Coordinates of C-alpha atoms in Angstrom, one line a residue:
M28 CA 0.0 0.0 0.0
D29 CA 1.0 3.6 -0.6
L30 CA 1.4 4.8 3.0
S31 CA 1.9 8.4 1.9
K32 CA -1.8 8.5 1.0
I33 CA -2.9 8.0 4.6
K34 CA -4.0 11.3 5.9
S35 CA -6.1 10.2 8.8
P36 CA -7.0 7.0 10.8
E37 CA -10.3 6.9 8.8
F38 CA -8.2 5.1 6.2
V39 CA -8.4 1.9 8.1
K40 CA -12.2 1.9 8.8
N41 CA -13.4 0.3 5.6
L42 CA -10.4 -2.0 4.9
T43 CA -11.0 -5.8 5.0
Y44 CA -9.0 -7.9 7.4
P45 CA -6.7 -9.2 4.6
E46 CA -6.1 -5.6 3.6
L47 CA -5.4 -4.7 7.2
D48 CA -2.8 -7.5 7.4
E49 CA -1.2 -6.1 4.2
L50 CA -1.2 -2.7 5.8
A51 CA 0.5 -4.1 8.9
S52 CA 3.2 -5.7 6.8
D53 CA 3.9 -2.5 4.9
I54 CA 4.1 -0.4 8.0
R55 CA 6.4 -2.9 9.7
N56 CA 8.8 -2.7 6.7
C57 CA 8.6 1.1 6.7
I58 CA 9.6 1.1 10.4
I59 CA 12.5 -1.2 9.9
D60 CA 13.7 0.9 7.0
T61 CA 13.3 4.2 8.7
V62 CA 14.9 3.2 12.0
S63 CA 17.8 1.7 10.2
K64 CA 18.5 5.1 8.7
H65 CA 17.7 7.5 11.6
G66 CA 17.9 5.2 14.7
G67 CA 15.1 5.0 17.2
H68 CA 13.0 2.6 19.1
L69 CA 12.7 -0.5 17.0
S70 CA 11.5 -3.5 19.0
S71 CA 8.7 -1.8 20.9
N72 CA 7.3 -0.4 17.7
L73 CA 7.5 -3.6 15.7
G74 CA 5.6 -5.4 18.4
C75 CA 2.5 -3.2 18.4
V76 CA 1.8 -2.6 14.7
E77 CA -1.4 -4.8 14.5
L78 CA -2.5 -3.5 18.0
T79 CA -2.3 0.1 16.8
I80 CA -4.2 -0.6 13.6
A81 CA -7.0 -2.4 15.6
L82 CA -7.2 0.6 18.0
H83 CA -7.7 3.0 15.1
K84 CA -10.3 0.7 13.5
C85 CA -12.4 0.5 16.6
F86 CA -12.1 4.0 17.9
N87 CA -12.5 7.4 16.4
S88 CA -9.4 9.4 17.2
P89 CA -9.1 12.3 18.2
V90 CA -12.7 12.3 19.5
D91 CA -11.9 9.1 21.4
K92 CA -8.6 9.6 23.3
L93 CA -5.8 7.1 22.6
L94 CA -3.0 7.4 25.2
F95 CA 0.2 5.5 24.5
D96 CA 2.3 4.9 27.7
V97 CA 5.9 6.0 27.4
G98 CA 5.3 6.8 23.8
H99 CA 8.2 4.8 22.3
Q100 CA 5.7 2.5 20.5
T101 CA 3.8 5.2 18.5
Y102 CA 5.5 5.0 15.1
T103 CA 2.5 3.1 13.6
H104 CA 0.2 5.7 15.2
K105 CA 2.2 8.5 13.6
I106 CA 1.9 6.9 10.2
L107 CA -1.8 6.3 10.5
T108 CA -2.4 9.9 11.6
G109 CA -1.0 11.4 8.4
R110 CA 2.7 11.8 9.3
Y111 CA 4.3 9.3 6.9
D112 CA 6.4 11.8 4.9
K113 CA 7.8 13.4 8.0
F114 CA 8.3 10.0 9.6
V115 CA 10.5 8.6 6.8
E116 CA 12.3 11.9 6.2
S117 CA 13.0 13.3 9.7
L118 CA 12.3 10.8 12.5
R119 CA 14.3 12.0 15.6
C120 CA 16.2 14.6 13.5
F121 CA 16.8 18.2 14.6
D122 CA 13.6 20.1 13.9
G123 CA 12.0 16.9 12.6
L124 CA 9.4 14.4 13.9
S125 CA 9.8 13.3 17.5
G126 CA 10.2 9.7 18.4
Y127 CA 7.5 10.2 21.1
Q128 CA 4.0 11.7 21.1
K129 CA 4.0 15.5 20.7
R130 CA 0.9 17.5 21.1
H131 CA 2.1 20.2 18.7
E132 CA 2.6 17.5 16.0
S133 CA -0.9 16.2 15.8
E134 CA -4.4 16.5 17.3
H135 CA -4.2 12.7 17.6
D136 CA -1.3 13.0 20.2
I137 CA -3.4 13.5 23.3
M138 CA -0.6 13.3 25.9
E139 CA 3.2 13.4 25.9
A140 CA 5.4 11.0 27.9
G141 CA 8.9 9.7 27.9
H142 CA 8.7 8.2 31.3
S143 CA 6.5 5.2 31.9
S144 CA 3.3 4.4 33.8
T145 CA 1.5 7.8 33.5
S146 CA -1.2 6.8 31.0
I147 CA -3.7 5.4 33.4
S148 CA -3.6 8.4 35.7
I149 CA -4.0 10.8 32.7
A150 CA -6.8 8.6 31.3
E151 CA -8.7 8.7 34.6
G152 CA -8.4 12.5 34.7
L153 CA -9.7 12.7 31.1
A154 CA -12.6 10.3 31.9
I155 CA -13.6 12.4 34.9
A156 CA -13.4 15.6 32.9
R157 CA -15.5 13.9 30.1
D158 CA -18.2 12.9 32.5
L159 CA -18.3 16.3 34.3
N160 CA -18.7 17.9 30.9
K161 CA -21.4 15.4 30.0
E162 CA -19.5 14.4 26.9
D163 CA -19.4 11.0 25.2
Y164 CA -16.1 9.5 24.1
H165 CA -13.9 6.6 25.0
V166 CA -10.6 7.0 26.8
V167 CA -8.0 4.2 26.1
A168 CA -4.7 3.8 27.8
V169 CA -2.2 1.5 26.1
I170 CA 0.5 0.3 28.6
G171 CA 3.2 -2.3 28.6
D172 CA 3.5 -5.3 30.9
A173 CA 6.5 -3.9 32.8
S174 CA 5.1 -0.3 33.0
I175 CA 1.9 -1.5 34.7
S176 CA 3.8 -2.8 37.6
S177 CA 5.2 0.6 38.5
G178 CA 3.9 2.3 41.6
V179 CA 2.4 5.2 39.5
A180 CA 0.3 2.8 37.4
L181 CA -0.8 0.7 40.4
E182 CA -1.9 3.8 42.3
A183 CA -4.0 4.8 39.3
I184 CA -5.6 1.3 39.0
N185 CA -6.3 1.2 42.7
H186 CA -8.2 4.5 42.5
L187 CA -9.8 3.8 39.1
A188 CA -11.7 0.9 40.7
E189 CA -13.3 3.4 43.2
V190 CA -14.8 5.7 40.6
N191 CA -17.5 5.2 38.0
N192 CA -15.6 7.0 35.2
K193 CA -14.9 4.3 32.6
V194 CA -11.4 3.8 31.2
I195 CA -10.3 1.1 28.8
I196 CA -6.8 -0.2 29.6
V197 CA -5.0 -2.1 26.9
L198 CA -2.2 -4.2 28.4
N199 CA 0.5 -4.8 25.8
D200 CA 2.1 -7.9 27.1
N201 CA 5.3 -8.9 25.3
E202 CA 7.2 -10.4 28.3
M203 CA 9.8 -7.7 27.7
S204 CA 10.1 -4.1 28.8
I205 CA 13.5 -2.9 27.7
S206 CA 14.9 -6.0 29.3
K207 CA 12.9 -8.8 31.0
P208 CA 10.3 -7.4 33.5
V209 CA 10.5 -8.4 37.1
G210 CA 8.1 -8.8 40.0
G211 CA 4.8 -10.5 41.0
I212 CA 2.6 -9.0 38.3
S213 CA 5.1 -10.3 35.7
K214 CA 4.8 -13.7 37.2
F215 CA 1.0 -13.4 37.2
L216 CA 0.9 -12.5 33.6
T217 CA 3.1 -15.4 32.7
G218 CA 0.7 -17.7 34.4
I219 CA -2.4 -16.6 32.4
R220 CA -0.9 -16.0 29.0
G221 CA -2.0 -19.4 27.8
S222 CA -5.4 -19.6 29.6
S223 CA -7.8 -19.4 26.6
K224 CA -10.3 -21.7 28.4
Y225 CA -11.1 -19.0 31.0
Q226 CA -11.5 -16.3 28.4
K227 CA -13.8 -18.3 26.2
S228 CA -16.0 -19.3 29.1
K229 CA -16.2 -15.8 30.4
E230 CA -17.1 -14.3 27.0
Y231 CA -19.9 -16.8 26.6
F232 CA -21.2 -16.0 30.2
I233 CA -21.2 -12.3 29.6
G234 CA -23.1 -12.5 26.3
W235 CA -25.7 -15.0 27.6
S236 CA -26.3 -13.3 30.9
K237 CA -27.1 -9.9 29.4
H238 CA -30.2 -11.3 27.7
K239 CA -31.3 -14.3 29.8
I240 CA -31.1 -13.5 33.5
T241 CA -32.2 -11.1 36.3
R242 CA -29.8 -9.1 38.4
P243 CA -29.9 -11.3 41.5
L244 CA -29.3 -14.4 39.4
Y245 CA -26.4 -12.7 37.6
K246 CA -24.7 -12.0 40.9
L247 CA -25.1 -15.7 41.9
L248 CA -23.8 -16.9 38.6
K249 CA -20.9 -14.4 38.7
K250 CA -19.7 -16.2 41.9
A251 CA -19.9 -19.5 40.0
K252 CA -18.0 -17.9 37.1
N253 CA -15.3 -16.8 39.5
G254 CA -15.0 -20.4 40.7
I255 CA -14.3 -21.4 37.1
K256 CA -11.7 -18.6 36.8
Y257 CA -9.8 -19.9 39.9
M258 CA -9.8 -23.4 38.5
T259 CA -8.6 -22.4 35.0
L260 CA -6.1 -19.7 36.1
G261 CA -5.0 -21.5 39.2
K262 CA -4.9 -18.2 41.1
D263 CA -6.8 -15.0 41.6
N264 CA -6.8 -12.5 38.8
V265 CA -5.0 -9.5 40.2
F266 CA -6.9 -7.0 38.0
E267 CA -10.3 -8.3 38.9
S268 CA -9.3 -8.3 42.5
M269 CA -8.6 -4.6 42.2
G270 CA -12.1 -4.0 40.9
L271 CA -11.5 -3.9 37.1
E272 CA -13.1 -6.1 34.4
Y273 CA -10.6 -8.3 32.6
L274 CA -10.7 -9.5 29.0
G275 CA -8.1 -11.7 27.4
P276 CA -5.5 -12.7 26.6
F277 CA -5.9 -11.9 22.9
D278 CA -3.4 -12.6 20.1
G279 CA -1.7 -9.2 19.6
H280 CA -0.8 -9.9 16.0
N281 CA -4.3 -11.0 14.9
I282 CA -6.1 -7.8 14.1
K283 CA -9.5 -9.5 14.1
D284 CA -8.9 -11.0 17.5
I285 CA -7.9 -7.7 19.0
V286 CA -10.9 -5.9 17.4
K287 CA -13.1 -8.5 19.1
G288 CA -11.7 -7.7 22.5
L289 CA -11.8 -3.9 22.0
E290 CA -15.5 -4.1 20.8
N291 CA -16.3 -6.1 23.9
A292 CA -14.6 -3.5 26.1
K293 CA -16.5 -0.7 24.5
K294 CA -19.8 -2.4 25.6
M295 CA -18.7 -2.7 29.2
N296 CA -20.2 -0.3 31.8
S297 CA -17.1 -0.1 33.9
S298 CA -13.3 0.2 33.5
T299 CA -11.8 -2.8 31.7
I300 CA -8.4 -4.3 31.1
I301 CA -7.8 -5.9 27.8
H302 CA -4.8 -8.2 27.9
V303 CA -3.0 -8.5 24.5
L304 CA -0.1 -10.8 23.8
T305 CA 2.5 -9.4 21.4
K306 CA 6.0 -10.3 20.3
K307 CA 8.6 -7.5 20.8
G308 CA 10.6 -7.0 17.6
K309 CA 8.2 -8.9 15.5
G310 CA 9.1 -9.0 11.8
Y311 CA 12.9 -8.4 12.3
E312 CA 14.6 -11.6 13.4
K313 CA 17.5 -10.0 15.3
A314 CA 15.0 -7.9 17.3
E315 CA 12.7 -10.9 18.0
Q316 CA 15.7 -12.9 19.4
D317 CA 16.9 -10.1 21.5
L318 CA 16.8 -11.0 25.2
D319 CA 18.8 -8.1 26.8
G320 CA 17.3 -5.1 25.2
S321 CA 20.0 -4.2 22.7
W322 CA 17.4 -3.8 19.9
H323 CA 15.0 -1.7 22.0
G324 CA 16.6 1.7 21.2
V325 CA 19.2 1.7 18.4
G326 CA 21.3 3.9 16.3
S327 CA 21.4 3.6 12.6
F328 CA 22.2 0.1 11.3
Y329 CA 22.4 -2.0 8.1
K330 CA 19.1 -3.7 8.0
E331 CA 20.3 -6.6 6.0
T332 CA 23.0 -7.7 8.6
G333 CA 22.0 -5.8 11.7
E334 CA 25.5 -4.3 12.0
R335 CA 25.5 -0.8 13.6
K336 CA 26.7 2.0 11.4
S337 CA 28.6 3.9 14.1
N338 CA 30.8 1.6 16.0
D339 CA 33.9 3.3 17.3
E340 CA 36.2 0.5 18.3
N341 CA 38.7 3.0 19.9
S342 CA 36.3 4.3 22.5
L343 CA 34.0 3.1 25.2
S344 CA 30.7 4.7 26.5
W345 CA 30.7 6.3 29.9
S346 CA 28.0 3.8 30.9
S347 CA 30.3 0.9 30.1
A348 CA 33.3 2.6 31.8
I349 CA 31.3 3.3 35.0
S350 CA 30.0 -0.3 35.0
S351 CA 33.6 -1.5 34.9
L352 CA 34.5 0.7 37.8
I353 CA 31.6 -0.6 39.9
D354 CA 32.8 -4.1 39.0
E355 CA 36.2 -3.4 40.5
F356 CA 34.9 -1.8 43.6
N357 CA 32.3 -4.6 44.0
F358 CA 35.1 -7.1 44.0
K359 CA 37.1 -5.1 46.6
N360 CA 34.2 -4.3 48.8
E361 CA 31.7 -7.1 49.5
N362 CA 29.4 -4.7 51.3
T363 CA 28.3 -3.0 48.1
V364 CA 24.9 -3.8 46.6
L365 CA 23.9 -2.6 43.2
L366 CA 20.3 -1.5 42.4
T367 CA 18.8 -0.3 39.2
P368 CA 15.2 0.5 38.0
A369 CA 15.1 -1.6 34.8
M370 CA 18.3 -0.1 33.4
I371 CA 20.4 -3.2 33.1
S372 CA 20.8 -2.8 29.4
G373 CA 20.9 1.0 29.1
S374 CA 23.6 1.4 31.8
K375 CA 25.6 -1.7 30.6
L376 CA 25.1 -3.7 33.8
K377 CA 24.5 -7.1 32.4
K378 CA 28.0 -8.4 33.3
L379 CA 27.6 -7.2 36.9
F380 CA 24.3 -9.0 37.3
F381 CA 25.8 -12.2 36.0
K382 CA 28.9 -11.9 38.1
Y383 CA 27.3 -10.8 41.4
P384 CA 23.8 -12.4 41.4
D385 CA 23.4 -12.0 45.2
R386 CA 24.4 -8.3 45.2
T387 CA 22.6 -6.9 42.1
I388 CA 18.9 -6.1 42.1
D389 CA 16.7 -4.9 39.3
V390 CA 13.5 -3.5 40.9
G391 CA 11.7 -2.8 37.6
I392 CA 10.3 0.6 36.8
S393 CA 10.1 1.6 40.4
E394 CA 12.6 4.5 41.0
E395 CA 11.1 5.6 44.3
H396 CA 11.2 2.0 45.6
A397 CA 14.9 1.6 44.5
V398 CA 15.9 4.7 46.6
T399 CA 14.0 3.8 49.7
M400 CA 15.1 0.2 49.5
A401 CA 18.7 1.5 49.4
A402 CA 18.0 3.2 52.7
G403 CA 17.1 -0.1 54.1
L404 CA 20.3 -1.7 52.8
A405 CA 22.3 1.2 54.3
L406 CA 20.5 0.7 57.7
G407 CA 21.5 -2.9 57.4
G408 CA 25.2 -2.1 57.1
K409 CA 25.5 -2.3 53.3
K410 CA 26.7 0.3 50.8
P411 CA 24.0 0.7 48.1
I412 CA 24.9 1.9 44.6
I413 CA 21.9 3.0 42.5
S414 CA 22.5 3.1 38.8
I415 CA 19.8 5.3 37.3
Y416 CA 19.3 7.8 34.4
S417 CA 19.3 11.4 35.5
T418 CA 15.9 12.0 33.9
F419 CA 14.3 9.0 35.7
M420 CA 15.8 10.0 39.0
Q421 CA 13.5 13.0 39.1
R422 CA 10.7 10.7 40.3
S423 CA 12.5 9.8 43.5
Y424 CA 13.3 13.2 44.9
D425 CA 11.2 12.7 48.1
N426 CA 12.9 9.4 48.7
L427 CA 16.3 10.9 48.3
N428 CA 15.4 13.7 50.6
H429 CA 13.4 11.9 53.3
D430 CA 14.9 8.4 53.3
L431 CA 18.6 8.8 52.5
A432 CA 19.8 12.4 53.1
R433 CA 17.6 13.1 56.2
M434 CA 18.9 9.9 57.9
N435 CA 22.4 10.6 56.7
L436 CA 22.8 7.3 55.1
G437 CA 25.7 6.6 52.9
A438 CA 24.7 5.6 49.3
I439 CA 26.1 6.2 45.8
I440 CA 23.8 7.4 43.1
S441 CA 25.4 6.6 39.8
V442 CA 23.7 9.2 37.6
D443 CA 23.8 8.0 34.0
R444 CA 22.9 10.2 30.9
A445 CA 23.7 13.5 32.7
G446 CA 23.3 16.4 30.3
L447 CA 21.9 16.4 26.8
V448 CA 21.2 12.9 25.5
G449 CA 20.4 13.7 21.9
Q450 CA 17.5 12.4 19.8
D451 CA 15.2 11.2 22.6
G452 CA 14.7 14.9 23.4
E453 CA 12.9 16.8 26.1
T454 CA 11.8 13.9 28.3
H455 CA 15.3 12.3 28.4
H456 CA 17.8 15.2 28.7
G457 CA 19.4 14.8 32.1
I458 CA 19.7 18.5 32.8
F459 CA 17.6 19.2 36.0
D460 CA 19.0 16.8 38.6
V461 CA 21.7 19.2 40.0
A462 CA 19.2 22.0 40.5
I463 CA 16.8 19.5 42.1
C464 CA 19.3 17.8 44.4
K465 CA 22.0 20.4 45.2
S466 CA 20.2 21.7 48.3
L467 CA 20.0 18.3 50.0
P468 CA 21.9 18.2 53.3
N469 CA 24.4 15.4 53.9
S470 CA 25.0 15.0 50.2
C471 CA 27.5 15.8 47.5
I472 CA 27.2 16.0 43.7
S473 CA 30.2 15.5 41.4
M474 CA 31.1 15.0 37.7
P475 CA 34.4 13.5 36.7
L476 CA 36.9 14.9 34.3
D477 CA 38.0 11.4 33.1
Y478 CA 38.2 7.8 34.0
N479 CA 40.9 8.4 36.7
D480 CA 38.7 11.1 38.2
A481 CA 35.6 8.8 38.2
A482 CA 37.6 6.0 40.0
N483 CA 38.7 8.4 42.7
L484 CA 35.1 9.8 43.1
F485 CA 33.8 6.2 43.6
N486 CA 36.6 5.4 46.0
L487 CA 35.9 8.6 48.0
S488 CA 32.1 7.9 48.0
L489 CA 32.6 4.3 49.2
N490 CA 34.6 5.6 52.1
T491 CA 32.3 8.5 53.0
N492 CA 29.0 8.1 54.9
I493 CA 27.0 10.7 52.9
L494 CA 24.7 10.6 49.9
S495 CA 26.9 10.9 46.9
F496 CA 25.8 11.7 43.3
I497 CA 28.3 10.9 40.6
R498 CA 27.1 12.2 37.2
Y499 CA 28.4 11.1 33.8
P500 CA 27.2 11.9 30.3
R501 CA 26.1 10.1 27.2
E502 CA 29.5 10.4 25.6
N503 CA 32.5 8.1 24.9
L504 CA 35.9 7.7 26.4
P505 CA 39.1 6.9 24.4
L506 CA 40.2 3.4 25.3
D507 CA 43.7 4.6 26.0
T508 CA 42.5 6.7 28.9
L509 CA 40.9 3.8 30.9
N510 CA 43.4 3.6 33.7
Y511 CA 43.5 5.2 37.2
Q512 CA 45.5 5.8 40.3
I513 CA 43.8 6.4 43.6
N514 CA 44.8 9.7 45.3
D515 CA 43.8 11.8 48.3
M516 CA 40.8 13.6 46.7
K517 CA 38.6 15.5 49.1
I518 CA 34.9 16.3 48.9
G519 CA 34.4 19.6 47.2
Q520 CA 37.9 19.7 45.6
W521 CA 38.3 21.8 42.5
D522 CA 41.6 21.9 40.5
Y523 CA 43.4 24.3 38.2
L524 CA 44.2 22.7 34.8
I525 CA 45.7 26.0 33.5
N526 CA 47.0 28.6 35.9
N527 CA 49.1 31.3 34.2
S528 CA 47.7 34.4 36.0
N529 CA 45.6 35.6 33.0
E530 CA 42.8 38.1 33.5
I531 CA 40.1 35.6 32.2
L532 CA 39.2 32.5 34.1
L533 CA 37.1 29.7 32.7
I534 CA 35.3 27.4 35.2
S535 CA 34.2 24.2 33.5
T536 CA 32.8 20.9 34.7
G537 CA 32.5 17.4 33.3
P538 CA 34.5 15.5 30.6
V539 CA 34.1 18.4 28.1
T540 CA 36.7 20.2 30.2
N541 CA 39.4 18.1 28.5
K542 CA 38.3 19.6 25.1
V543 CA 38.3 23.1 26.7
K544 CA 41.9 22.7 27.8
V545 CA 43.0 21.6 24.3
L546 CA 41.1 24.6 22.9
I547 CA 42.8 27.1 25.2
L548 CA 46.3 25.7 24.6
N549 CA 45.9 25.2 20.8
E550 CA 44.4 28.6 20.2
N551 CA 46.8 30.4 22.6
L552 CA 43.9 31.9 24.4
N553 CA 44.8 34.1 27.4
C554 CA 42.6 32.2 29.8
D555 CA 43.1 30.1 32.9
L556 CA 41.0 27.0 33.5
L557 CA 39.6 25.7 36.8
F558 CA 37.9 22.3 36.8
A559 CA 34.8 22.3 39.0
R560 CA 34.6 18.7 40.0
F561 CA 31.9 19.2 42.6
Y562 CA 28.6 21.0 42.0
N563 CA 28.0 20.6 45.7
P564 CA 29.8 21.4 48.0
I565 CA 31.8 23.9 46.0
D566 CA 35.4 24.8 46.7
I567 CA 34.8 28.0 48.7
E568 CA 38.5 28.7 49.4
K569 CA 39.4 28.5 45.7
L570 CA 36.4 30.7 44.8
K571 CA 37.4 33.4 47.3
E572 CA 40.9 33.3 45.7
V573 CA 39.3 33.5 42.2
F574 CA 37.1 36.5 43.0
S575 CA 40.1 38.5 44.2
K576 CA 42.2 37.6 41.1
Y577 CA 40.1 37.6 37.9
K578 CA 38.1 40.4 36.3
N579 CA 36.3 38.1 33.9
I580 CA 34.9 34.6 34.9
I581 CA 33.1 32.4 32.4
V582 CA 31.1 29.4 33.9
Y583 CA 30.9 26.7 31.2
D584 CA 28.5 23.9 32.0
I585 CA 26.9 21.9 29.2
Y586 CA 25.6 19.3 31.6
S587 CA 23.2 21.3 33.7
I588 CA 20.9 24.3 33.7
K589 CA 22.1 27.6 35.1
E590 CA 20.4 26.9 38.4
G591 CA 23.0 24.2 38.9
L592 CA 26.6 25.4 39.0
F593 CA 26.3 29.0 37.7
D594 CA 23.7 30.1 40.3
T595 CA 25.8 28.5 43.1
I596 CA 28.9 30.4 42.0
T597 CA 26.8 33.6 41.6
S598 CA 25.5 33.3 45.2
C599 CA 29.1 32.9 46.5
A600 CA 30.2 35.9 44.4
V601 CA 27.5 38.1 46.0
E602 CA 28.6 37.0 49.5
C603 CA 32.2 37.8 48.5
H604 CA 31.3 41.2 47.0
Y605 CA 32.8 40.2 43.6
N606 CA 32.8 43.2 41.3
G607 CA 34.0 41.5 38.1
N608 CA 32.2 40.1 35.1
L609 CA 30.5 36.7 35.7
I610 CA 29.4 35.1 32.4
N611 CA 26.9 32.3 32.2
M612 CA 27.4 29.6 29.6
S613 CA 25.1 26.9 31.0
L614 CA 22.2 25.0 29.5
P615 CA 19.0 27.2 29.5
T616 CA 16.2 26.5 31.9
K617 CA 13.8 25.1 29.4
F618 CA 12.7 21.9 27.7
I619 CA 15.2 21.4 24.9
Q620 CA 14.1 19.7 21.7
H621 CA 15.6 16.5 20.1
G622 CA 18.6 16.4 17.8
T623 CA 22.2 15.2 18.1
I624 CA 24.1 16.5 21.0
E625 CA 26.4 18.4 18.6
E626 CA 23.5 20.0 16.9
L627 CA 21.8 21.1 20.1
L628 CA 25.0 22.6 21.6
E629 CA 25.5 24.6 18.4
Y630 CA 21.9 25.7 18.4
L631 CA 22.2 26.8 22.0
K632 CA 25.6 28.5 21.3
L633 CA 27.3 26.3 23.8
D634 CA 29.6 24.4 21.4
I635 CA 33.4 24.8 21.6
N636 CA 33.5 27.4 18.8
S637 CA 30.9 29.5 20.7
L638 CA 33.0 29.2 23.8
K639 CA 36.1 30.3 21.8
D640 CA 34.2 33.4 20.5
T641 CA 33.1 34.3 24.0
I642 CA 36.7 34.2 25.3
K643 CA 38.0 36.3 22.4
L644 CA 35.4 38.9 23.0
L645 CA 36.7 39.5 26.5
K646 CA 40.2 40.3 25.4

């Protein structure tokens, strides 16, 4: 089919099921081809092609509200809502189509999300607003099997059962989130995936009872039906126990089967969960066979072989480098316990989980639980290390404050993806964590210069009984720099990298400081360089010296907004009555669009060339 002719979801309404199957095949091929060129979320989108087609066949978007949890499975939705041309030309490109739902892109994108488990709460809010406004439309939340076990989703389900505002929840169950899901709900879903006997008997009962029996008899027979359910499933149905109707499981790659379930849900008078079984990565063999999440989000690749196009053999990602350091310190300190909220793949922790099965814990998509559980470990005499993306850590602020910092418990927060992350865009840039956490008592926030610095920060944190945040970016390290020597680093320590008594001082943080040093030396810029290793606490004594010495100070921080390092230095400057020129070159306090990191820095005038121009203007 010519996908470019699809201007709205009405396109699918009159297609036959064989034609819908043909459409699914064409969309799947389009996704594989486009992601191979631009990169993106491959497996999750391949797994829900038929499901998305069925949703648009049964519901009337945008009147009916379709909410896709996380949003990294909306490529089919984008194509069916008239965005094919932009999809193939500019997916995840700077100023192009986002890889997630974006309300400014289409009236069919009802919500925006890059973090999981929010769809049911938003759906309930929409349903309440609908009923208060006396409107008539369906609200449908599509959520994955791992996302539904998150505390946010479970809180929403718990409350949804208490109200009469109907929501349809489509549970996309592929037995994989980014990596394999964990927990009791995952085990429950595994137990009922093959239970077709229960579903068939329940559908027959519902249809027959609507026409044949009185209300009292219905209640009596419902108890009998529950007895059948317990026999066929072998256990209670957790969703029905929480007060929701349950339909399924349905074959998630059989459009006719899904439509049947959706049409039944539309007839229900109360909120309903439709359980749909899908295959993550369906249609691309390498993605189908992926068990560790390496085909969840990918860069560009050769679709014939699966080989990645950008594979620098002379460098290593910061995620991999930090994982190696944790491995070394785990080996040396048997009190360490590593926690992560479903980021085994993203933070390159697979080897650690294999090597230390008793001291590595994946808590699933439960950031708050991970942090408070770490408090329990610390109270039990262990040294918890939490490996977490900066952007995901935002959810756990109260736990960091109330459960770790307040009780002065020693823990290490390994903050992955600090700074701009590139093409995932606004929801994933790790730029707010310093401003959020820098005021926490009994804590410190640092960002290493290089691998040696990172090793010393981990060593210092392991031997310090405070809450320690160690940030690192989505960048690579040269392999020939992966060595270290432990020194006597102190908390809050900053170091001069260039100190020639110039009139201009550049204060920089993070690994980009290495490039800054090269720039100053190669361009013969009359500028000294001070490396700000710690965001909090800052090196007060050095700053006092700085304020008495330099007329012009540039604060260069491409890893945090100005409320991070710059505002802290500004506050100190006011206290010290600094009369010089303090120049801010930090990330702006706003939501920054998607694009490569290099494109975004140039757009924000924070790239190395912009820094050079700023220094030269001060001469």
